Amino acid sequence: MSNISRQDIAHLFDLPLMDLLMQAQTIHRQNFPANEVQISTLLSIKTGNCPEDCGYCSQSGHHRDKVGLSPEKLIAIEKVVREAKRAKANGSSRFCMGAAWKHPHDKDLPYLTTLISEVKALGMETCMTLGMLSLHQAQTLANAGLDYYNHNLDTSRAYYDSVTTTRTYDERLQTLDYVRQAGINVCSGSIVGMGESRQDRIDWIYELTQMPIPPQSIPVNLLVPIKGTPLGDKVLEEGRLSTIEWIRTIAVTRICCPKSVVRLSAGRESLTDGEQALAFMAGANSFFYGDKLLTTANSSMSNDDHLMKELGLTAKRASPKVVQITDVMSKQVDELVVA
Ligand code: SAM
Ligand code: DTB
Ligand code: SF4
């Protein structure tokens, strides 16, 4: 837990932009190779009809009639492996699998652990984002070798009710705690530009600094405004947050969580190369690569190849967690107990 205060964070946000970028880039270079970026690819393994009502999300069953997204059941393991192989061939070190669930059911665990084993067998790091987990579920995924679990706080505690009403902030923190206890790396980020105030962005960063250790991976999404979702419609009507404020949020996150990988996440598609370059200057060192995020378009791979070359960025190699023999043995014991 860090002793940084909300006032310290507010002060950073208020700095002249160039001073803020200098500080963020200096801290970035003290903790990471200067020009190296971690590259992940996303795949939706179960799409739409989600029982949660997140106001930004195309996949919520609550906005289904207005968004018109076609739901898809769990996809075949072979298809996931095919997509992971493609992602690896394209240079991604991590494969992130997302499901539109409130939480997985225990009956889904064998499917999920098989996916983890198959993707790890390719030499890639694995990440999943499946909604809330029980401790037992987190441990089962950990035993299968899951490297990262993504579970975003999205915003401040105060603004949370304006974003989602079907779960609480504390439930979200509880799952992060189970993930940490199970020994999986935590990936937890935000969405900026949902109509929240700067104070909400400050409070979200403060939450990260209050964790036992900040998440190893912090995606900072810029809202992709999706027509038919309450928050997407609001932004399309009232206008987007300035990109500079998103860049400030990245820089302050980098300074407050110096050892975390900070990801330029959703929203890059609407940005210029120059704006993305500023975000890397602000200390971001990861992005999603691939033509699609979960349900929306990502920045094109050809543009990203061009951008990396132009900026002189190189891709970090994968270092997936090795499944320990004891993990395999405890998995076998679990299976014996279940049998
Ligand atoms: N259902 C799981 C959950 O919510 O934890 C996993 C999937 S969910 C789509 C993963 C994350 O994507 C959300 O927490 C949110 O931060 C981000 N996300 C979803 N829709 C978005 C949008 N329109 N713009 C930006 N980020 C979005
Ligand atoms: C995260 O923070 N962003 C990713 C990932 N974690 C799962 C998802 C972005 C989704 C963007 C909207 C969509 O494609 O549906
Ligand atoms: Fe469901 Fe996740 Fe979308 Fe919320 S963000 S509606 S939990 S898929």
PDB file of C-alpha atoms in Angstrom, residues 1-143:
ATOM      1  CA  MET A   1       0.000   0.000   0.000  1.00  0.00           C
ATOM      2  CA  SER A   2       1.460   3.399  -0.911  1.00  0.00           C
ATOM      3  CA  ASN A   3       1.199   6.531   1.235  1.00  0.00           C
ATOM      4  CA  ILE A   4       0.277   8.763  -1.695  1.00  0.00           C
ATOM      5  CA  SER A   5      -2.741  10.951  -0.899  1.00  0.00           C
ATOM      6  CA  ARG A   6      -5.687  12.065  -3.019  1.00  0.00           C
ATOM      7  CA  GLN A   7      -4.221  15.591  -2.885  1.00  0.00           C
ATOM      8  CA  ASP A   8      -0.903  14.322  -4.298  1.00  0.00           C
ATOM      9  CA  ILE A   9      -2.783  12.692  -7.175  1.00  0.00           C
ATOM     10  CA  ALA A  10      -4.847  15.846  -7.800  1.00  0.00           C
ATOM     11  CA  HIS A  11      -1.634  17.890  -7.851  1.00  0.00           C
ATOM     12  CA  LEU A  12      -0.156  15.615 -10.538  1.00  0.00           C
ATOM     13  CA  PHE A  13      -3.285  16.025 -12.693  1.00  0.00           C
ATOM     14  CA  ASP A  14      -2.911  19.826 -12.379  1.00  0.00           C
ATOM     15  CA  LEU A  15       0.706  19.947 -13.627  1.00  0.00           C
ATOM     16  CA  PRO A  16       1.457  21.600 -16.966  1.00  0.00           C
ATOM     17  CA  LEU A  17       1.241  18.749 -19.504  1.00  0.00           C
ATOM     18  CA  MET A  18       4.925  18.753 -20.469  1.00  0.00           C
ATOM     19  CA  ASP A  19       6.021  18.645 -16.806  1.00  0.00           C
ATOM     20  CA  LEU A  20       3.650  15.730 -16.203  1.00  0.00           C
ATOM     21  CA  LEU A  21       4.889  13.842 -19.285  1.00  0.00           C
ATOM     22  CA  MET A  22       8.547  14.387 -18.306  1.00  0.00           C
ATOM     23  CA  GLN A  23       7.937  13.019 -14.833  1.00  0.00           C
ATOM     24  CA  ALA A  24       5.944  10.035 -16.103  1.00  0.00           C
ATOM     25  CA  GLN A  25       8.509   9.157 -18.786  1.00  0.00           C
ATOM     26  CA  THR A  26      11.375   9.450 -16.269  1.00  0.00           C
ATOM     27  CA  ILE A  27       9.625   7.044 -13.881  1.00  0.00           C
ATOM     28  CA  HIS A  28       8.802   4.742 -16.780  1.00  0.00           C
ATOM     29  CA  ARG A  29      12.498   4.543 -17.754  1.00  0.00           C
ATOM     30  CA  GLN A  30      13.555   3.828 -14.177  1.00  0.00           C
ATOM     31  CA  ASN A  31      11.317   0.757 -14.119  1.00  0.00           C
ATOM     32  CA  PHE A  32      11.042  -0.611 -17.666  1.00  0.00           C
ATOM     33  CA  PRO A  33      13.084  -0.869 -20.859  1.00  0.00           C
ATOM     34  CA  ALA A  34      12.442   2.517 -22.472  1.00  0.00           C
ATOM     35  CA  ASN A  35      11.101   1.455 -25.858  1.00  0.00           C
ATOM     36  CA  GLU A  36       9.596  -1.969 -25.172  1.00  0.00           C
ATOM     37  CA  VAL A  37       5.845  -2.634 -25.273  1.00  0.00           C
ATOM     38  CA  GLN A  38       3.848  -5.656 -24.184  1.00  0.00           C
ATOM     39  CA  ILE A  39       1.342  -6.779 -26.805  1.00  0.00           C
ATOM     40  CA  SER A  40      -1.881  -8.666 -26.057  1.00  0.00           C
ATOM     41  CA  THR A  41      -4.626  -9.961 -28.323  1.00  0.00           C
ATOM     42  CA  LEU A  42      -8.254 -10.277 -27.238  1.00  0.00           C
ATOM     43  CA  LEU A  43     -10.887 -12.852 -28.101  1.00  0.00           C
ATOM     44  CA  SER A  44     -14.496 -12.981 -26.968  1.00  0.00           C
ATOM     45  CA  ILE A  45     -15.189 -16.624 -26.041  1.00  0.00           C
ATOM     46  CA  LYS A  46     -18.829 -15.966 -25.079  1.00  0.00           C
ATOM     47  CA  THR A  47     -20.564 -12.912 -26.453  1.00  0.00           C
ATOM     48  CA  GLY A  48     -23.618 -10.931 -25.349  1.00  0.00           C
ATOM     49  CA  ASN A  49     -26.723 -11.594 -23.227  1.00  0.00           C
ATOM     50  CA  CYS A  50     -24.824 -10.665 -20.068  1.00  0.00           C
ATOM     51  CA  PRO A  51     -27.074 -10.300 -17.000  1.00  0.00           C
ATOM     52  CA  GLU A  52     -25.088  -7.254 -15.763  1.00  0.00           C
ATOM     53  CA  ASP A  53     -26.228  -3.758 -16.777  1.00  0.00           C
ATOM     54  CA  CYS A  54     -22.897  -1.951 -17.348  1.00  0.00           C
ATOM     55  CA  GLY A  55     -23.946   1.284 -19.053  1.00  0.00           C
ATOM     56  CA  TYR A  56     -21.035   1.288 -21.517  1.00  0.00           C
ATOM     57  CA  CYS A  57     -21.250  -2.304 -22.703  1.00  0.00           C
ATOM     58  CA  SER A  58     -22.608  -3.661 -25.983  1.00  0.00           C
ATOM     59  CA  GLN A  59     -22.885  -7.108 -24.397  1.00  0.00           C
ATOM     60  CA  SER A  60     -25.328  -6.348 -21.600  1.00  0.00           C
ATOM     61  CA  GLY A  61     -28.651  -8.162 -22.030  1.00  0.00           C
ATOM     62  CA  HIS A  62     -30.275  -4.985 -20.633  1.00  0.00           C
ATOM     63  CA  HIS A  63     -29.355  -2.979 -23.758  1.00  0.00           C
ATOM     64  CA  ARG A  64     -29.733  -5.837 -26.229  1.00  0.00           C
ATOM     65  CA  ASP A  65     -32.769  -4.464 -28.110  1.00  0.00           C
ATOM     66  CA  LYS A  66     -31.182  -1.057 -28.608  1.00  0.00           C
ATOM     67  CA  VAL A  67     -27.670  -2.267 -29.495  1.00  0.00           C
ATOM     68  CA  GLY A  68     -28.727  -5.199 -31.681  1.00  0.00           C
ATOM     69  CA  LEU A  69     -25.630  -7.345 -30.988  1.00  0.00           C
ATOM     70  CA  SER A  70     -26.004 -11.037 -31.934  1.00  0.00           C
ATOM     71  CA  PRO A  71     -25.162 -13.188 -28.922  1.00  0.00           C
ATOM     72  CA  GLU A  72     -22.849 -16.182 -29.280  1.00  0.00           C
ATOM     73  CA  LYS A  73     -22.533 -19.172 -26.949  1.00  0.00           C
ATOM     74  CA  LEU A  74     -19.147 -20.473 -25.741  1.00  0.00           C
ATOM     75  CA  ILE A  75     -16.956 -21.021 -28.761  1.00  0.00           C
ATOM     76  CA  ALA A  76     -15.168 -24.278 -29.602  1.00  0.00           C
ATOM     77  CA  ILE A  77     -11.749 -24.885 -28.038  1.00  0.00           C
ATOM     78  CA  GLU A  78     -10.224 -25.537 -31.497  1.00  0.00           C
ATOM     79  CA  LYS A  79     -11.360 -22.099 -32.671  1.00  0.00           C
ATOM     80  CA  VAL A  80      -9.783 -20.403 -29.643  1.00  0.00           C
ATOM     81  CA  VAL A  81      -6.495 -22.237 -30.241  1.00  0.00           C
ATOM     82  CA  ARG A  82      -6.569 -21.256 -33.923  1.00  0.00           C
ATOM     83  CA  GLU A  83      -7.008 -17.576 -32.971  1.00  0.00           C
ATOM     84  CA  ALA A  84      -4.258 -17.812 -30.332  1.00  0.00           C
ATOM     85  CA  LYS A  85      -1.859 -19.309 -32.893  1.00  0.00           C
ATOM     86  CA  ARG A  86      -2.669 -16.468 -35.257  1.00  0.00           C
ATOM     87  CA  ALA A  87      -2.086 -13.896 -32.486  1.00  0.00           C
ATOM     88  CA  LYS A  88       1.258 -15.471 -31.650  1.00  0.00           C
ATOM     89  CA  ALA A  89       2.327 -15.495 -35.293  1.00  0.00           C
ATOM     90  CA  ASN A  90       1.436 -11.789 -35.429  1.00  0.00           C
ATOM     91  CA  GLY A  91       3.729 -11.029 -32.473  1.00  0.00           C
ATOM     92  CA  SER A  92       1.402 -11.026 -29.422  1.00  0.00           C
ATOM     93  CA  SER A  93       2.868 -12.361 -26.201  1.00  0.00           C
ATOM     94  CA  ARG A  94      -0.435 -12.642 -24.326  1.00  0.00           C
ATOM     95  CA  PHE A  95      -3.843 -14.018 -25.296  1.00  0.00           C
ATOM     96  CA  CYS A  96      -6.776 -12.562 -23.373  1.00  0.00           C
ATOM     97  CA  MET A  97     -10.069 -14.457 -23.398  1.00  0.00           C
ATOM     98  CA  GLY A  98     -13.252 -12.631 -22.361  1.00  0.00           C
ATOM     99  CA  ALA A  99     -16.711 -13.924 -21.505  1.00  0.00           C
ATOM    100  CA  ALA A 100     -19.899 -11.886 -21.056  1.00  0.00           C
ATOM    101  CA  TRP A 101     -20.740 -13.448 -17.723  1.00  0.00           C
ATOM    102  CA  LYS A 102     -21.645 -12.138 -14.278  1.00  0.00           C
ATOM    103  CA  HIS A 103     -19.518 -15.057 -13.090  1.00  0.00           C
ATOM    104  CA  PRO A 104     -18.506 -18.461 -14.448  1.00  0.00           C
ATOM    105  CA  HIS A 105     -20.287 -21.598 -13.198  1.00  0.00           C
ATOM    106  CA  ASP A 106     -18.216 -24.434 -11.750  1.00  0.00           C
ATOM    107  CA  LYS A 107     -19.336 -26.629 -14.674  1.00  0.00           C
ATOM    108  CA  ASP A 108     -17.415 -24.257 -17.008  1.00  0.00           C
ATOM    109  CA  LEU A 109     -14.110 -24.851 -15.220  1.00  0.00           C
ATOM    110  CA  PRO A 110     -12.912 -27.874 -17.253  1.00  0.00           C
ATOM    111  CA  TYR A 111     -13.481 -25.886 -20.485  1.00  0.00           C
ATOM    112  CA  LEU A 112     -11.632 -22.887 -19.065  1.00  0.00           C
ATOM    113  CA  THR A 113      -8.681 -24.874 -17.696  1.00  0.00           C
ATOM    114  CA  THR A 114      -8.341 -26.687 -21.038  1.00  0.00           C
ATOM    115  CA  LEU A 115      -8.167 -23.320 -22.811  1.00  0.00           C
ATOM    116  CA  ILE A 116      -5.451 -22.177 -20.412  1.00  0.00           C
ATOM    117  CA  SER A 117      -3.385 -25.352 -20.988  1.00  0.00           C
ATOM    118  CA  GLU A 118      -3.803 -25.227 -24.777  1.00  0.00           C
ATOM    119  CA  VAL A 119      -2.843 -21.558 -25.087  1.00  0.00           C
ATOM    120  CA  LYS A 120       0.112 -21.953 -22.702  1.00  0.00           C
ATOM    121  CA  ALA A 121       1.296 -24.914 -24.783  1.00  0.00           C
ATOM    122  CA  LEU A 122       1.832 -22.377 -27.596  1.00  0.00           C
ATOM    123  CA  GLY A 123       4.267 -20.496 -25.340  1.00  0.00           C
ATOM    124  CA  MET A 124       1.904 -17.567 -24.794  1.00  0.00           C
ATOM    125  CA  GLU A 125       0.894 -15.867 -21.561  1.00  0.00           C
ATOM    126  CA  THR A 126      -2.795 -16.309 -20.748  1.00  0.00           C
ATOM    127  CA  CYS A 127      -5.330 -13.817 -19.445  1.00  0.00           C
ATOM    128  CA  MET A 128      -9.028 -14.299 -18.743  1.00  0.00           C
ATOM    129  CA  THR A 129     -11.849 -11.926 -17.908  1.00  0.00           C
ATOM    130  CA  LEU A 130     -14.951 -13.828 -16.863  1.00  0.00           C
ATOM    131  CA  GLY A 131     -16.670 -11.641 -14.243  1.00  0.00           C
ATOM    132  CA  MET A 132     -16.733 -12.402 -10.524  1.00  0.00           C
ATOM    133  CA  LEU A 133     -14.877 -15.444  -9.189  1.00  0.00           C
ATOM    134  CA  SER A 134     -15.096 -17.484  -5.999  1.00  0.00           C
ATOM    135  CA  LEU A 135     -11.805 -18.280  -4.271  1.00  0.00           C
ATOM    136  CA  HIS A 136     -12.109 -21.903  -5.395  1.00  0.00           C
ATOM    137  CA  GLN A 137     -12.581 -20.829  -9.022  1.00  0.00           C
ATOM    138  CA  ALA A 138      -9.575 -18.482  -8.828  1.00  0.00           C
ATOM    139  CA  GLN A 139      -7.462 -21.311  -7.389  1.00  0.00           C
ATOM    140  CA  THR A 140      -8.588 -23.710 -10.119  1.00  0.00           C
ATOM    141  CA  LEU A 141      -7.601 -21.219 -12.827  1.00  0.00           C
ATOM    142  CA  ALA A 142      -4.300 -20.582 -11.031  1.00  0.00           C
ATOM    143  CA  ASN A 143      -3.533 -24.305 -10.841  1.00  0.00           C
TER     144      ASN A 143
END
